Coordinates of C-alpha atoms in Angstrom, one line a residue:
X1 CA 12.3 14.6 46.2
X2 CA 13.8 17.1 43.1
X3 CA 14.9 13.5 41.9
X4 CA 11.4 11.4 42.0
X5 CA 9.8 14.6 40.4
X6 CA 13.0 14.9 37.3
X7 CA 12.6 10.9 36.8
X8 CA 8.3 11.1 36.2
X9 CA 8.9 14.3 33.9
X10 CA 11.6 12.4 32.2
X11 CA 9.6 9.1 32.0
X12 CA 6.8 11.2 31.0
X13 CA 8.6 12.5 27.8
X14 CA 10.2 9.7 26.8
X15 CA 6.9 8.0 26.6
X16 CA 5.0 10.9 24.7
X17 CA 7.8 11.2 22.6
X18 CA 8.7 7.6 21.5
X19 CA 5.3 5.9 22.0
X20 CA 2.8 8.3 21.9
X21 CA 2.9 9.8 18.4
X22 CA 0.2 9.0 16.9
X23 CA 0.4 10.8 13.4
X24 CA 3.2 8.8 12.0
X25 CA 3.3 7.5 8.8
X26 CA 3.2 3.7 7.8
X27 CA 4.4 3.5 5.0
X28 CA 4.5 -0.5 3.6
X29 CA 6.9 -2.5 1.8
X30 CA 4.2 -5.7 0.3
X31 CA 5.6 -8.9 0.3
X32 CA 7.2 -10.3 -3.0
X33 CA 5.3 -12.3 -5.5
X34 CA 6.4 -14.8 -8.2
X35 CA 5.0 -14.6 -11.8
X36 CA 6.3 -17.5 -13.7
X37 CA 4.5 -16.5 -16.9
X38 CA 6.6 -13.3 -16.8
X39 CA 10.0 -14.8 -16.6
X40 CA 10.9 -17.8 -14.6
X41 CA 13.0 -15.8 -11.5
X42 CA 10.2 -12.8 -12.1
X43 CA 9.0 -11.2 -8.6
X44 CA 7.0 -8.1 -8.3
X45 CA 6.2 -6.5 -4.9
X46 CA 4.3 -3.1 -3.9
X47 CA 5.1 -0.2 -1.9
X48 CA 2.3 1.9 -0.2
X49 CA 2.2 5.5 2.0
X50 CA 0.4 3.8 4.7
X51 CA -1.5 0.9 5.5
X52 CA -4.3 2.9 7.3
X53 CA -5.4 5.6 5.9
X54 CA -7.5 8.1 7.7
X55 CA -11.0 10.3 6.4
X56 CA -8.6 13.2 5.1
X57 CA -6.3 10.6 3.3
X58 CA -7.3 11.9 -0.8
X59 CA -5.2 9.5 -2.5
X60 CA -3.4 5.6 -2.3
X61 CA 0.5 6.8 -3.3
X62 CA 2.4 3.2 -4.5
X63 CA 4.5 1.8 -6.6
X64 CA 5.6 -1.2 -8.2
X65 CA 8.7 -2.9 -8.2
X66 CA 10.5 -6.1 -10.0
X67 CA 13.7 -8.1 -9.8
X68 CA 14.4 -11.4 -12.1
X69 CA 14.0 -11.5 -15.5
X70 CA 10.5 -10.2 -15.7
X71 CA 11.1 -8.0 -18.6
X72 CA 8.7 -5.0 -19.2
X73 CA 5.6 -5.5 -17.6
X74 CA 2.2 -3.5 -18.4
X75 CA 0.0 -2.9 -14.9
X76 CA -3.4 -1.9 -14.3
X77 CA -4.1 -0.6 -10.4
X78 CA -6.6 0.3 -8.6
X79 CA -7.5 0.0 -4.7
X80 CA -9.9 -2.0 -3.5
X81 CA -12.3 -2.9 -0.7
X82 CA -13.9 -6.4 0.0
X83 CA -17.3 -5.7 1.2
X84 CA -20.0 -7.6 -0.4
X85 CA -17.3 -8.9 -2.9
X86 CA -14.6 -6.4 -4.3
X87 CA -15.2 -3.2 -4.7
X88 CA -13.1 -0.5 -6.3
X89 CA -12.0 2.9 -4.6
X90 CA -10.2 4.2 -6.5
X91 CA -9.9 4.9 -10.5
X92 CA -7.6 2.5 -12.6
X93 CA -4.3 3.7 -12.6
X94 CA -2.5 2.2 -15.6
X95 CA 1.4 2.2 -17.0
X96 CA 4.5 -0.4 -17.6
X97 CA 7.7 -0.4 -15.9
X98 CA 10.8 -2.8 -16.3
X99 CA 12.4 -2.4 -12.7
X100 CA 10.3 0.2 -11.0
X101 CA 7.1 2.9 -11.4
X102 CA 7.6 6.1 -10.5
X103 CA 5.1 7.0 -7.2
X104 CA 1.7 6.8 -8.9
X105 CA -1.1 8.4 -6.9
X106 CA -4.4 6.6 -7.4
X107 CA -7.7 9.4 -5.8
X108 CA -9.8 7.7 -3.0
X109 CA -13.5 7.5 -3.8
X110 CA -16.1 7.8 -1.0
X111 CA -16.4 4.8 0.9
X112 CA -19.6 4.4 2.5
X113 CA -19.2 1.4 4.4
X114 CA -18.0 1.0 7.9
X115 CA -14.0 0.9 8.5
X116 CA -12.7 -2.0 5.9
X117 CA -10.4 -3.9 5.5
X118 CA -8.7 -3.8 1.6
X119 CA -6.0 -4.0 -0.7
X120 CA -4.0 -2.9 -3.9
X121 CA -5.0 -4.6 -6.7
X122 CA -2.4 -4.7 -9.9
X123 CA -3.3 -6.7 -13.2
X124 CA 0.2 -7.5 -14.7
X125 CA 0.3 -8.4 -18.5
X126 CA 4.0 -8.6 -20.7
X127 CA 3.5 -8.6 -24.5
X128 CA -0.5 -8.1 -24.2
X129 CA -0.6 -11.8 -22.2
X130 CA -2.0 -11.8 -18.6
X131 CA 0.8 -13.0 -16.7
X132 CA -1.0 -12.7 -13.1
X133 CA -2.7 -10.3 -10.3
X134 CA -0.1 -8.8 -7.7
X135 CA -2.1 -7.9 -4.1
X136 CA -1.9 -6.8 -0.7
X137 CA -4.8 -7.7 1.5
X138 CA -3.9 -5.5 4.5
X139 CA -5.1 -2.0 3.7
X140 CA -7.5 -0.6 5.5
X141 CA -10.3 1.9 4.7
X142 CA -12.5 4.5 6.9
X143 CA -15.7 5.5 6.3
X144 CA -15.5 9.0 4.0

């Protein structure tokens, strides 16, 4: 009997303690993406603190990274919600890096549209020429 009842309280906290936390982050390496015009091995990808984020969540924290020959790159980012076409949530964050940003912090606007699905948006130019658009698609927005 001690047994059966030291096996469920054992079962019991492995499962609350391995599968039941619900407050962890998610933080999100973004896939790689090619920009030719850049350099002709040039790959940027993103980095994100979560890929949910919650009503209390204030700001998007990313960064940018490159390998290839991509050269210094200027960026312009800002989050981004598709609802009734694109719509911004968050102020244009803006800088150049030649390998990697530093973790930029871009403030969350209210969103006042059910839960949504969105992204990080990053313009890319190198020597004042657009050399393409870097995005995730699989953010997601609450209602704040």
């Amino acid at each position: 009997m001690k047994k059966k009842y030291f096996f469920l309280i054992f079962s019991f906290l492995i499962f609350f303690f391995l599968g039941f936390n619900v407050d962890k982050a998610e933080a999100a390496m973004h896939s790689w993406q090619k920009f030719p015009k850049a350099g002709s091995t040039c790959e940027v990808r993103a980095w994100t603190d979560y890929l949910t984020y919650t009503k209390s969540a204030n700001t998007i924290d990313f960064y940018l990274e490159s390998k290839g020959n991509c050269g210094k790159l200027d960026y312009s980012a800002y989050g981004v919600v598709y609802y009734e076409g694109a719509n911004d949530v968050t102020p244009l964050v803006t800088g150049y890096f030649s390998y990697k940003t530093p973790v930029k912090k871009a403030k969350l606007r209210t969103i006042n549209v059910r839960p949504i699905p969105g992204g990080l948006l990053a313009t890319l130019t190198k020597n004042g020429k657009f050399v393409g658009l870097y995005e995730t698609k699989n953010l997601n927005f609450p209602n704040r």
